[in-house]
CSV table of C-alpha atoms and ligand atoms in Angstrom, one decimal:
chain,number,residue,atom,x,y,z
A,1352,UNK,CA,-68.3,52.3,-81.4
A,1353,UNK,CA,-68.7,52.2,-77.6
A,1354,UNK,CA,-70.9,54.8,-76.1
A,1355,UNK,CA,-71.1,56.7,-72.8
A,1356,UNK,CA,-74.1,54.5,-71.9
A,1357,UNK,CA,-71.9,51.4,-71.3
A,1358,UNK,CA,-72.0,51.2,-67.5
A,1359,UNK,CA,-72.9,47.7,-66.3
A,1360,UNK,CA,-70.1,45.3,-65.6
A,1361,UNK,CA,-70.7,43.2,-68.6
A,1362,UNK,CA,-71.0,46.2,-70.9
A,1363,UNK,CA,-67.7,47.6,-69.5
A,1364,UNK,CA,-66.0,44.3,-69.9
A,1365,UNK,CA,-67.1,43.9,-73.5
A,1366,UNK,CA,-66.0,47.5,-74.3
A,1367,UNK,CA,-62.6,46.8,-72.7
A,1368,UNK,CA,-62.3,43.5,-74.7
A,1369,UNK,CA,-62.9,45.3,-77.9
A,1370,UNK,CA,-60.5,48.2,-77.4
A,1371,UNK,CA,-57.7,46.9,-75.2
A,1372,UNK,CA,-54.9,44.4,-76.0
A,1373,UNK,CA,-55.6,41.1,-74.4
A,1374,UNK,CA,-52.4,40.8,-72.5
A,1375,UNK,CA,-54.4,40.0,-69.3
A,1376,UNK,CA,-57.3,37.7,-68.5
A,1377,UNK,CA,-59.0,39.4,-65.5
A,1378,UNK,CA,-61.7,37.9,-63.5
A,1379,UNK,CA,-65.0,39.4,-64.6
A,1380,UNK,CA,-65.4,42.0,-61.8
A,1381,UNK,CA,-65.4,45.8,-62.5
A,1382,UNK,CA,-64.2,47.7,-59.5
A,1383,UNK,CA,-65.6,51.2,-58.9
A,1384,UNK,CA,-64.4,52.1,-55.4
A,1385,UNK,CA,-62.3,50.6,-52.7
A,1386,UNK,CA,-61.4,51.2,-49.0
A,1387,UNK,CA,-59.1,49.2,-46.7
A,1388,UNK,CA,-59.3,45.5,-47.7
A,1389,UNK,CA,-62.6,46.0,-49.6
A,1390,UNK,CA,-63.5,46.8,-53.1
A,1391,UNK,CA,-67.0,47.6,-54.5
A,1392,UNK,CA,-68.0,46.9,-58.1
A,1393,UNK,CA,-70.1,49.1,-60.4
A,1394,UNK,CA,-73.3,47.2,-59.3
A,1395,UNK,CA,-72.5,47.9,-55.7
A,1396,UNK,CA,-71.4,44.4,-54.8
A,1397,UNK,CA,-68.6,44.2,-52.2
A,1398,UNK,CA,-65.4,42.0,-52.5
A,1399,UNK,CA,-62.7,41.3,-50.0
A,1400,UNK,CA,-59.3,42.0,-51.7
A,1401,UNK,CA,-57.1,39.0,-50.9
A,1402,UNK,CA,-54.5,40.0,-53.6
A,1403,UNK,CA,-53.6,43.6,-52.8
A,1404,UNK,CA,-52.3,44.4,-56.2
A,1405,UNK,CA,-49.6,41.8,-55.8
A,1406,UNK,CA,-48.4,43.6,-52.6
A,1407,UNK,CA,-48.6,47.1,-54.1
A,1408,UNK,CA,-51.5,47.7,-51.7
A,1409,UNK,CA,-49.8,46.4,-48.5
A,1410,UNK,CA,-51.3,49.5,-46.6
A,1411,UNK,CA,-54.8,48.9,-48.0
A,1412,UNK,CA,-56.9,50.9,-50.4
A,1413,UNK,CA,-57.3,54.6,-49.8
A,1414,UNK,CA,-54.9,54.6,-46.8
A,1415,UNK,CA,-55.6,57.9,-45.0
A,1416,UNK,CA,-52.0,58.8,-44.4
A,1417,UNK,CA,-51.0,58.0,-47.9
A,1418,UNK,CA,-53.9,59.8,-49.5
A,1419,UNK,CA,-53.4,62.9,-47.3
A,1420,UNK,CA,-49.7,62.9,-48.3
A,1421,UNK,CA,-50.6,62.7,-51.9
A,1422,UNK,CA,-53.3,65.4,-51.7
A,1423,UNK,CA,-50.9,67.8,-49.9
A,1424,UNK,CA,-48.3,67.2,-52.6
A,1425,UNK,CA,-50.8,67.6,-55.4
A,1426,UNK,CA,-51.4,71.1,-54.3
A,1427,UNK,CA,-47.7,72.0,-54.1
A,1428,UNK,CA,-45.7,70.6,-57.1
A,1429,UNK,CA,-46.1,67.2,-58.9
A,1430,UNK,CA,-43.3,67.2,-61.4
A,1431,UNK,CA,-40.0,69.0,-62.1
A,1432,UNK,CA,-38.1,66.4,-64.0
A,1433,UNK,CA,-34.6,65.7,-62.7
A,1434,UNK,CA,-33.3,68.8,-64.7
A,1435,UNK,CA,-34.0,70.7,-61.4
A,1436,UNK,CA,-34.0,69.8,-57.8
A,1437,UNK,CA,-37.2,69.6,-55.7
A,1438,UNK,CA,-37.7,69.8,-52.0
A,1439,UNK,CA,-38.9,66.2,-51.4
A,1440,UNK,CA,-36.1,64.4,-53.1
A,1441,UNK,CA,-33.3,64.6,-50.5
A,1442,UNK,CA,-35.7,63.4,-47.7
A,1443,UNK,CA,-37.0,60.5,-49.8
A,1444,UNK,CA,-33.5,59.2,-50.7
A,1445,UNK,CA,-32.1,59.7,-47.2
A,1446,UNK,CA,-35.0,58.0,-45.4
A,1447,UNK,CA,-35.3,55.2,-47.8
A,1448,UNK,CA,-31.6,54.5,-47.8
A,1449,UNK,CA,-31.7,54.5,-44.0
A,1450,UNK,CA,-34.7,52.1,-43.9
A,1451,UNK,CA,-32.6,49.7,-46.1
A,1452,UNK,CA,-29.4,50.2,-44.1
A,1453,UNK,CA,-27.8,51.4,-47.3
A,1454,UNK,CA,-26.3,54.6,-48.6
A,1455,UNK,CA,-27.8,55.6,-51.9
A,1456,UNK,CA,-31.0,55.5,-53.9
A,1457,UNK,CA,-31.7,55.6,-57.6
A,1458,UNK,CA,-35.5,56.1,-58.0
A,1459,UNK,CA,-37.5,54.9,-61.0
A,1460,UNK,CA,-41.2,54.3,-61.5
A,1461,UNK,CA,-42.1,50.6,-62.3
A,1462,UNK,CA,-40.5,47.5,-60.9
A,1463,UNK,CA,-39.2,46.5,-64.3
A,1464,UNK,CA,-37.4,49.8,-64.7
A,1465,UNK,CA,-35.7,49.3,-61.3
A,1466,UNK,CA,-34.6,45.8,-62.4
A,1467,UNK,CA,-33.2,47.2,-65.6
A,1468,UNK,CA,-31.4,49.8,-63.5
A,1469,UNK,CA,-30.0,47.1,-61.3
A,1470,UNK,CA,-28.8,45.2,-64.4
A,1471,UNK,CA,-27.1,48.3,-65.8
A,1472,UNK,CA,-25.6,49.2,-62.4
A,1473,UNK,CA,-24.1,45.7,-62.0
A,1474,UNK,CA,-22.6,45.6,-65.5
A,1475,UNK,CA,-21.1,49.1,-65.1
A,1476,UNK,CA,-19.8,48.2,-61.6
A,1477,UNK,CA,-18.3,45.0,-63.1
A,1478,UNK,CA,-16.4,46.8,-65.8
A,1479,UNK,CA,-15.3,49.8,-63.7
A,1480,UNK,CA,-14.8,48.3,-60.3
A,1481,UNK,CA,-14.4,44.6,-60.5
A,1482,UNK,CA,-12.4,44.8,-63.7
A,1483,UNK,CA,-14.4,42.4,-65.9
A,1484,UNK,CA,-13.2,42.6,-69.6
A,1485,UNK,CA,-15.5,44.7,-71.8
A,1486,UNK,CA,-18.6,42.9,-73.0
A,1487,UNK,CA,-18.2,39.9,-70.8
A,1488,UNK,CA,-20.3,40.7,-67.8
A,1489,UNK,CA,-22.5,37.9,-66.7
A,1490,UNK,CA,-25.5,37.9,-64.3
A,1491,UNK,CA,-26.6,34.7,-62.7
A,1492,UNK,CA,-30.4,34.4,-62.3
A,1493,UNK,CA,-32.9,31.7,-61.1
A,1494,UNK,CA,-35.3,29.5,-63.1
A,1495,UNK,CA,-38.9,30.4,-62.7
A,1496,UNK,CA,-38.0,34.0,-61.9
A,1497,UNK,CA,-40.2,37.0,-62.4
A,1498,UNK,CA,-38.5,40.3,-62.7
A,1499,UNK,CA,-40.8,42.2,-65.1
A,1500,UNK,CA,-41.7,42.5,-68.7
A,1501,UNK,CA,-39.1,44.4,-70.6
A,1502,UNK,CA,-37.2,42.8,-73.5
A,1503,UNK,CA,-34.0,42.4,-71.5
A,1504,UNK,CA,-35.8,41.0,-68.5
A,1505,UNK,CA,-37.9,38.4,-70.4
A,1506,UNK,CA,-34.6,37.4,-72.1
A,1507,UNK,CA,-33.7,35.6,-68.9
A,1508,UNK,CA,-37.3,34.3,-68.0
A,1509,UNK,CA,-37.9,30.6,-68.2
A,1510,UNK,CA,-41.6,31.0,-68.7
A,1511,UNK,CA,-42.6,30.4,-72.4
A,1512,UNK,CA,-45.6,32.7,-72.1
A,1513,UNK,CA,-43.4,35.6,-71.0
A,1514,UNK,CA,-40.6,34.9,-73.5
A,1515,UNK,CA,-41.7,33.2,-76.7
A,1516,UNK,CA,-41.9,35.4,-79.8
A,1517,UNK,CA,-40.2,38.4,-78.2
A,1518,UNK,CA,-36.6,37.6,-79.3
A,1519,UNK,CA,-33.9,38.3,-80.2
A,1520,UNK,CA,-32.9,38.1,-76.6
A,1521,UNK,CA,-30.4,40.1,-74.6
A,1522,UNK,CA,-27.3,38.0,-73.8
A,1523,UNK,CA,-25.3,38.0,-70.6
A,1524,UNK,CA,-27.5,35.9,-68.3
A,1525,UNK,CA,-27.1,32.4,-66.9
A,1526,UNK,CA,-30.1,30.6,-65.4
A,1527,UNK,CA,-29.6,28.1,-62.6
A,1528,UNK,CA,-32.4,26.2,-60.7
A,1529,UNK,CA,-33.8,28.2,-57.7
A,1530,UNK,CA,-32.7,26.9,-54.4
A,1531,UNK,CA,-29.8,24.8,-55.8
A,1532,UNK,CA,-26.7,26.2,-54.1
A,1533,UNK,CA,-24.3,23.9,-56.0
A,1534,UNK,CA,-25.6,25.0,-59.4
A,1535,UNK,CA,-25.2,28.6,-58.3
A,1536,UNK,CA,-21.7,28.0,-56.9
A,1537,UNK,CA,-20.7,26.4,-60.3
A,1538,UNK,CA,-22.2,29.3,-62.3
A,1539,UNK,CA,-20.5,32.2,-60.5
A,1540,UNK,CA,-17.2,32.8,-62.3
A,1541,UNK,CA,-14.7,35.6,-62.8
A,1542,UNK,CA,-17.0,37.4,-65.2
A,1543,UNK,CA,-20.0,37.2,-63.0
A,1544,UNK,CA,-20.9,40.7,-61.8
A,1545,UNK,CA,-24.1,39.8,-60.0
A,1546,UNK,CA,-26.5,37.2,-58.7
A,1547,UNK,CA,-30.0,38.4,-59.1
A,1548,UNK,CA,-32.8,36.6,-57.1
A,1549,UNK,CA,-36.2,37.0,-55.5
A,1550,UNK,CA,-35.7,36.0,-51.9
A,1551,UNK,CA,-39.2,34.4,-52.2
A,1552,UNK,CA,-40.4,33.8,-55.8
A,1553,UNK,CA,-43.9,35.5,-55.9
A,1554,UNK,CA,-45.1,35.0,-59.4
A,1555,UNK,CA,-43.8,31.4,-59.5
A,1556,UNK,CA,-46.3,30.6,-56.7
A,1557,UNK,CA,-44.7,32.0,-53.6
A,1558,UNK,CA,-41.7,29.7,-53.6
A,1559,UNK,CA,-39.6,29.9,-50.4
A,1560,UNK,CA,-36.0,28.7,-51.0
A,1561,UNK,CA,-34.6,25.9,-48.7
A,1562,UNK,CA,-33.3,27.2,-45.3
A,1563,UNK,CA,-29.8,28.5,-45.6
A,1564,UNK,CA,-29.9,29.1,-49.3
A,1565,UNK,CA,-29.9,32.9,-49.2
A,1566,UNK,CA,-27.1,32.9,-46.6
A,1567,UNK,CA,-25.0,30.6,-48.9
A,1568,UNK,CA,-25.7,32.9,-51.9
A,1569,UNK,CA,-24.4,35.8,-49.7
A,1570,UNK,CA,-21.3,33.8,-48.8
A,1571,UNK,CA,-20.5,32.8,-52.4
A,1572,UNK,CA,-21.1,36.3,-53.9
A,1573,UNK,CA,-19.0,38.0,-51.1
A,1574,UNK,CA,-16.1,35.5,-51.6
A,1575,UNK,CA,-16.1,36.1,-55.4
A,1576,UNK,CA,-16.5,39.8,-55.5
A,1577,UNK,CA,-19.9,39.5,-57.1
A,1578,UNK,CA,-23.0,41.6,-56.2
A,1579,UNK,CA,-25.9,40.0,-54.5
A,1580,UNK,CA,-29.0,41.7,-55.8
A,1581,UNK,CA,-32.3,41.0,-54.0
A,1582,UNK,CA,-35.4,41.7,-56.0
A,1583,UNK,CA,-37.7,42.6,-53.1
A,1584,UNK,CA,-40.3,44.3,-55.2
A,1585,UNK,CA,-43.0,41.9,-54.0
A,1586,UNK,CA,-41.5,40.3,-51.0
A,1587,UNK,CA,-40.2,43.5,-49.4
A,1588,UNK,CA,-41.8,46.3,-47.4
A,1589,UNK,CA,-43.6,44.3,-44.7
A,1590,UNK,CA,-45.3,41.5,-46.6
A,1591,UNK,CA,-43.4,38.6,-45.0
A,1592,UNK,CA,-43.4,40.1,-41.5
A,1593,UNK,CA,-40.1,41.8,-41.9
A,1594,UNK,CA,-39.1,44.9,-43.8
A,1595,UNK,CA,-37.2,42.6,-46.2
A,1596,UNK,CA,-37.6,38.9,-46.8
A,1597,UNK,CA,-33.8,38.6,-46.7
A,1598,UNK,CA,-33.9,39.4,-43.0
A,1599,UNK,CA,-35.5,36.0,-42.3
A,1600,UNK,CA,-32.0,34.6,-43.0
A,1601,UNK,CA,-30.1,37.5,-41.5
A,1602,UNK,CA,-28.8,38.2,-45.0
A,1603,UNK,CA,-28.0,41.7,-46.2
A,1604,UNK,CA,-27.6,41.9,-50.0
A,1605,UNK,CA,-25.5,44.4,-51.9
A,1606,UNK,CA,-28.6,45.9,-53.5
A,1607,UNK,CA,-32.3,45.9,-52.9
A,1608,UNK,CA,-34.7,46.4,-55.8
A,1609,UNK,CA,-38.0,47.9,-54.5
A,1610,UNK,CA,-41.3,48.8,-56.1
A,1611,UNK,CA,-45.0,47.9,-55.7
A,1612,UNK,CA,-45.8,48.9,-52.0
A,1613,UNK,CA,-43.2,51.7,-52.2
A,1614,UNK,CA,-45.8,53.8,-54.0
A,1615,UNK,CA,-48.5,52.9,-51.5
A,1616,UNK,CA,-50.9,51.7,-54.2
A,1617,UNK,CA,-51.2,55.4,-55.1
A,1618,UNK,CA,-48.4,56.1,-57.7
A,1619,UNK,CA,-45.8,53.9,-59.3
A,1620,UNK,CA,-42.5,54.3,-57.4
A,1621,UNK,CA,-39.5,52.0,-57.6
A,1622,UNK,CA,-35.9,52.2,-56.6
A,1623,UNK,CA,-32.6,50.6,-56.5
A,1624,UNK,CA,-30.9,51.0,-53.1
A,1625,UNK,CA,-27.3,50.2,-52.5
A,1626,UNK,CA,-23.9,51.4,-51.3
A,1627,UNK,CA,-22.1,54.5,-52.6
A,1628,UNK,CA,-19.4,52.2,-54.0
A,1629,UNK,CA,-22.0,50.5,-56.3
A,1630,UNK,CA,-24.5,53.3,-57.2
A,1631,UNK,CA,-21.6,55.7,-57.4
A,1632,UNK,CA,-20.6,54.3,-60.8
A,1633,UNK,CA,-23.2,56.5,-62.5
A,1634,UNK,CA,-22.2,59.8,-64.1
A,1635,UNK,CA,-24.6,62.4,-65.3
A,1636,UNK,CA,-26.4,61.4,-68.5
A,1637,UNK,CA,-25.8,57.7,-68.2
A,1638,UNK,CA,-29.2,56.7,-66.8
A,1639,UNK,CA,-32.6,58.2,-65.8
A,1640,UNK,CA,-36.3,58.6,-66.2
A,1641,UNK,CA,-38.5,61.7,-66.7
A,1642,UNK,CA,-40.8,60.7,-63.9
A,1643,UNK,CA,-38.3,58.9,-61.7
A,1644,UNK,CA,-38.1,60.5,-58.2
A,1645,UNK,CA,-40.8,63.1,-59.0
A,1646,UNK,CA,-42.2,65.2,-56.1
A,1647,UNK,CA,-45.6,63.3,-55.9
A,1648,UNK,CA,-43.8,59.9,-55.9
A,1649,UNK,CA,-41.3,61.1,-53.2
A,1650,UNK,CA,-44.0,62.5,-51.0
A,1651,UNK,CA,-46.0,59.3,-51.0
A,1652,UNK,CA,-43.0,57.0,-50.7
A,1653,UNK,CA,-41.7,59.1,-47.8
A,1654,UNK,CA,-44.9,58.4,-46.0
A,1655,UNK,CA,-44.6,54.7,-46.8
A,1656,UNK,CA,-41.1,54.7,-45.3
A,1657,UNK,CA,-42.4,56.5,-42.2
A,1658,UNK,CA,-45.1,53.9,-41.8
A,1659,UNK,CA,-42.7,51.0,-42.2
A,1660,UNK,CA,-40.4,52.5,-39.6
A,1661,UNK,CA,-43.1,52.0,-36.9
A,1662,UNK,CA,-42.8,48.2,-37.4
A,1663,UNK,CA,-46.6,48.0,-37.0
A,1664,UNK,CA,-47.2,46.6,-40.5
A,1665,UNK,CA,-44.5,44.0,-40.2
A,1666,UNK,CA,-45.9,42.9,-36.8
A,1667,UNK,CA,-49.4,42.6,-38.3
A,1668,UNK,CA,-48.0,40.5,-41.2
A,1669,UNK,CA,-46.4,38.2,-38.7
A,1670,UNK,CA,-49.4,37.8,-36.5
A,1671,UNK,CA,-52.1,37.5,-39.2
A,1672,UNK,CA,-49.6,35.4,-41.3
A,1673,UNK,CA,-49.2,32.8,-38.6
A,1674,UNK,CA,-53.0,32.6,-38.4
A,1675,UNK,CA,-53.4,32.3,-42.2
A,1676,UNK,CA,-50.8,29.5,-42.5
A,1677,UNK,CA,-52.3,27.7,-39.5
A,1678,UNK,CA,-55.8,27.8,-41.1
A,1679,UNK,CA,-54.5,26.8,-44.5
A,1680,UNK,CA,-52.7,23.7,-43.1
A,1681,UNK,CA,-56.1,22.4,-42.0
A,1682,UNK,CA,-57.2,22.4,-45.7
A,1683,UNK,CA,-54.1,20.5,-46.5
A,1684,UNK,CA,-54.9,17.7,-44.0
A,1685,UNK,CA,-58.4,17.6,-45.6
A,1686,UNK,CA,-56.9,16.7,-48.9
A,1687,UNK,CA,-58.2,19.8,-50.8
A,1688,UNK,CA,-54.7,21.3,-51.2
A,1689,UNK,CA,-51.5,19.6,-52.0
A,1690,UNK,CA,-49.0,22.2,-50.9
A,1691,UNK,CA,-48.9,25.5,-49.0
A,1692,UNK,CA,-45.9,27.9,-49.2
A,1693,UNK,CA,-45.2,31.3,-48.0
A,1694,UNK,CA,-44.1,33.6,-45.2
A,1695,UNK,CA,-46.0,36.2,-43.3
A,1696,UNK,CA,-49.3,37.3,-44.8
A,1697,UNK,CA,-48.5,35.7,-48.1
A,1698,UNK,CA,-49.3,32.2,-49.3
A,1699,UNK,CA,-49.2,30.1,-52.5
A,1700,UNK,CA,-51.7,27.3,-52.3
A,1701,UNK,CA,-51.7,24.4,-54.7
A,1702,UNK,CA,-55.2,23.0,-55.3
A,1703,UNK,CA,-55.7,19.3,-55.6
A,1704,UNK,CA,-56.6,18.4,-59.2
A,1705,UNK,CA,-60.0,16.9,-58.3
A,1706,UNK,CA,-60.9,20.2,-56.6
A,1707,UNK,CA,-60.7,22.3,-59.8
A,1708,UNK,CA,-58.1,24.6,-61.3
A,1709,UNK,CA,-56.7,27.7,-59.7
A,1710,UNK,CA,-58.8,29.7,-62.1
A,1711,UNK,CA,-62.0,27.8,-61.2
A,1712,UNK,CA,-61.4,28.3,-57.5
A,1713,UNK,CA,-60.7,32.0,-58.0
A,1714,UNK,CA,-63.9,32.4,-60.1
A,1715,UNK,CA,-65.9,30.6,-57.4
A,1716,UNK,CA,-64.4,32.8,-54.7
A,1717,UNK,CA,-65.2,35.9,-56.8
A,1718,UNK,CA,-68.9,34.9,-57.0
A,1719,UNK,CA,-68.8,34.7,-53.2
A,1720,UNK,CA,-67.2,38.1,-52.9
A,1721,UNK,CA,-63.6,37.1,-52.3
A,1722,UNK,CA,-60.8,38.1,-54.8
A,1723,UNK,CA,-57.6,36.0,-55.2
A,1724,UNK,CA,-55.5,35.3,-58.3
A,1725,UNK,CA,-54.4,32.0,-59.7
A,1726,UNK,CA,-51.0,31.3,-61.1
A,1727,UNK,CA,-49.5,28.4,-63.1
A,1728,UNK,CA,-52.6,26.3,-63.3
A,1729,UNK,CA,-53.3,24.8,-59.9
A,1730,UNK,CA,-52.0,27.5,-57.6
A,1731,UNK,CA,-53.8,30.4,-56.0
A,1732,UNK,CA,-52.0,33.3,-54.3
A,1733,UNK,CA,-53.2,34.9,-51.1
A,1734,UNK,CA,-51.8,38.3,-50.2
A,1735,UNK,CA,-54.4,40.5,-48.6
A,1736,UNK,CA,-53.6,44.1,-47.6
A,1737,UNK,CA,-51.7,44.1,-44.3
A,1738,UNK,CA,-54.4,46.2,-42.8
A,1739,UNK,CA,-57.1,43.5,-43.2
A,1740,UNK,CA,-58.9,42.6,-39.9
A,1741,UNK,CA,-58.6,39.1,-38.5
A,1742,UNK,CA,-62.4,38.7,-38.9
A,1743,UNK,CA,-62.3,39.7,-42.6
A,1744,UNK,CA,-59.4,37.3,-43.1
A,1745,UNK,CA,-61.4,34.5,-41.5
A,1746,UNK,CA,-64.4,35.4,-43.5
A,1747,UNK,CA,-62.4,35.0,-46.7
A,1748,UNK,CA,-60.8,31.8,-45.6
A,1749,UNK,CA,-64.3,30.4,-44.7
A,1750,UNK,CA,-65.3,30.9,-48.3
A,1751,UNK,CA,-62.2,29.2,-49.5
A,1752,UNK,CA,-62.9,26.3,-47.2
A,1753,UNK,CA,-66.5,26.0,-48.6
A,1754,UNK,CA,-65.4,26.4,-52.2
A,1755,UNK,CA,-62.9,23.6,-51.8
A,1756,UNK,CA,-65.2,21.5,-49.7
A,1757,UNK,CA,-68.1,21.8,-52.2
A,1758,UNK,CA,-65.9,20.5,-54.9
A,1759,UNK,CA,-64.7,17.4,-53.0
A,1760,UNK,CA,-68.4,16.3,-52.3
B,1101,PLP,C1,-44.1,42.9,-60.0
B,1101,PLP,C2,-42.7,42.5,-60.0
B,1101,PLP,C3,-41.7,43.1,-60.8
B,1101,PLP,C4,-42.1,44.0,-61.9
B,1101,PLP,O1,-42.8,45.2,-61.4
B,1101,PLP,P1,-43.6,46.1,-62.4
B,1101,PLP,O2,-44.0,47.3,-61.6
B,1101,PLP,O3,-44.8,45.3,-62.8
B,1101,PLP,O4,-42.8,46.4,-63.6
B,1101,PLP,C5,-40.4,42.7,-60.7
B,1101,PLP,N1,-40.0,41.8,-59.8
B,1101,PLP,C6,-40.9,41.2,-58.9
B,1101,PLP,C7,-40.4,40.2,-57.9
B,1101,PLP,C8,-42.2,41.5,-59.0
B,1101,PLP,O5,-43.1,40.9,-58.2
């Protein structure tokens, strides 16, 4: 048995290993407190957070406005269930819809639930509005996608780690290569109710599609009466320098799926945002969630929306992002990295094989007090909170330069 005496990092890690499922392989750091772009472990060592909870922490740890909004709401009412109305709900839905340039919101909690909601919405819209024959609705998705971990969602994953041994799989999805407009064009047929894509594929290693791709997806889906669903759970809400990554191509999808930063790193909040014609397909009893749209979630997300409306975070992501990518390109010319992708304050960096694996680089950075996350072997992902200072960003990048330089010597 573990005891209350377990309190060093290594003791806490051993206890967690013994009593939690091993569905993650975290770096060996045990965080106790955090503020802004910095986290402190149980031994008091400080780390620069260059991952930001996969963009859930776009506004930084312990953001004052968000914590104050949460505290105020904690003292009022936290949960009503949707059996009753509460006084934060209308404002949340109205303001979020407005931020998105849409009409209606369907709130859930986690990203995966919002993706499930989008799938159900598209299917029902297909049968009731588009007139697809019962049971035939098809959704076209991209290879190397990441949309979450539920049984239906992993059914259309192409990642064996995410998918193997979890069948039987949900039918009704067709996978096409990401960025290949001809393959997508060929896949969208009369039974296709939606094309579901990440405008930038985060988990895959921050893959940006070829210029013009999203605009072509928009054209094809519009022409064939098919919904274009943009999963902006990671790419949205400021990360790329715009409120939505789709904006970089002046594309407006039929539906946004939002999550992560929508809850400000405080509470899980996700949502599907779309037109009344699309979200209007739901009747009472057909979909829901006990915690979806709860007062605490709405209060925090309302503050997130208000902060995004200032444009301040998008501007920061653009400015610091330009600097980040400029600095990273210098590593590329030095031969330590083989590719750099991304937009705004978001980068996927492929490490040259002779400079170690992504995990080894992440581990070496952790020892120096910089936290990033590897993905797919050779890639590291850099996505600091948008509130990071330029000096702190440079400090983190300085360590990355030294870690990569040391390995090439
Ligand atoms: C994280 C993520 C999800 C899943 O969100 P959860 O809150 O982990 O369920 C879905 N889509 C994208 C693009 C994501 O980055």
